[in-house]
DNA sequence: CTGAAAGCGCTAACAT
DNA sequence: ATGTTAGCGCTTTCAG
């Protein structure tokens, strides 16, 4: 489309062969500095922008990566998408994005239609089996976020640390009767957390931890637990994530249970909303802006044949208004 | 990359010429039904997925569009991005996404680097001059969301309706002393709304509307207005958007001013958070899921040479807990 | 209705 | 250090 300037136009203007222009753009050190200057000048004068399709076809690299998220409206994934796009731009790569509506089918379709057209795919919190997804990518590097296992490459938020930080924080405040709200059974993170919790329950007999049934990791899910939490007579709750924590707080408040006066609540993710709600939310912050960086590093390593399979990023706790001494 | 199946492979398997396979894929009606069946079978057996780069190069269409947003973490834009991507997928188009951090420079750079590689660009709430941006796109169709003017194609949320719905709702509740919080001066929507407001102030002498100074369209911006609002002794506030409304409510509450008992607050955008906060937020809902649809329709029309320049989508009011009779 | 052939804009060997 | 050449995988004329 449009009156686009091609590499040939630049070559003509600079009085060199197209191959030379290509070289200046990809490996300038191979070109005589005078020639290089001429070419660069011509590029600037013409406003030349490379045609990625042609590059892809000729060179085998698309300079494009894809990110697949279950739901871009979820601030957790929006933050990851932001981080991926920010990092990709620094290395002059474009980002294709697909929102699969938490549907396994759409996720699979997205992988298939993207694989041939990108240099790598980042899949956030996959809803289908990662091994299957990796297979569907037909050799294109896939990096998973918050998922782990098989021969896959992953960057995950350290789930064990999340649990430990939350429980420890509550213990320091004197809480021993604690309810833990569970995320969906299908989530990788839920599985890990539940494992860690059962160990904790065994090893720390002074604690009385009630693991609640699995609910959706959102406001409604949290709110739906409020009744059970009240009847449990615990003094503290650790929610699966911030949205759920918010639901728990609203639910408890609705039953006349004060937060943090009567019950302390700790969330997870460190979403911006936790800062502004009342009470503000104590949360285990996941450094989401690092996820994109790490994911792209891992992708590059995989492209170059390395095989660092797993990076855990460490969360940290921000104490705020929703937790108080027992 | 990978052991990808090409169109030639399919042709060989089906025992036809590659050109025929291409035809089956693009204009099946031109092909004998028996041949077509053979080809389709071969496509399925091989799991052939077209190489978009090659298609783009040969056919001039990339089957890819781009969306540029100021900030994907803002749920308003996340919703639009979701809608665009959902619509694009139905017509088998991929979506490149760029988050320009509300920076005019990054916005411009994004347009330039994307233009050559997509069939069209959607720019949400442009921070730089739309005419300049359209020029930078070098003939690639650009559709603006919430921006208007020049010869550009836009889809906008009817700003006049937003103001009128908000004010009318408050009037019906008996409010006559109303503060209106303003968005950033640079926003197209701010300009429109302020114009509508000054007309309203002139024509409705029974109303006492105070137009507050411009603040950021987020929680902090809203909160920073609370003091002035209190001193104004109004009974109602119309915020620029929901995030701001939330800030106003938190700020007022902090000063001991009850919402909605003493002051009613109405927001705009209809974000999910308005539903769950306490009090829940009366808001002017923008049908964001329609934006993507409309934007892509307009883009297609522009590609086919039509020139429908502007579509306004209509917002509607959802009354909730943050507004009450005066 | 289908085969043949040219070429989209670029890169990467190879040749000089 | 630069020019030359042969495609990358596909669409699209043009013939037949």
Short mmCIF file of C-alpha atoms (C1' of nucleotides) in Angstrom, two decimals, chain C residues 5-16:
data_model
loop_
_atom_site.label_atom_id
_atom_site.label_comp_id
_atom_site.label_asym_id
_atom_site.label_seq_id
_atom_site.Cartn_x
_atom_site.Cartn_y
_atom_site.Cartn_z
"C1'" DA C 5 5.49 -17.86 -15.17
"C1'" DA C 6 6.57 -13.52 -13.25
"C1'" DG C 7 7.59 -11.08 -9.30
"C1'" DC C 8 6.33 -8.83 -4.44
"C1'" DG C 9 11.00 -6.64 -1.26
"C1'" DC C 10 14.31 -8.40 0.90
"C1'" DT C 11 18.54 -11.39 2.64
"C1'" DA C 12 22.43 -14.38 2.26
"C1'" DA C 13 25.49 -16.93 -0.08
"C1'" DC C 14 28.88 -16.39 -3.41
"C1'" DA C 15 31.90 -13.96 -6.47
"C1'" DT C 16 34.87 -10.35 -7.38
#
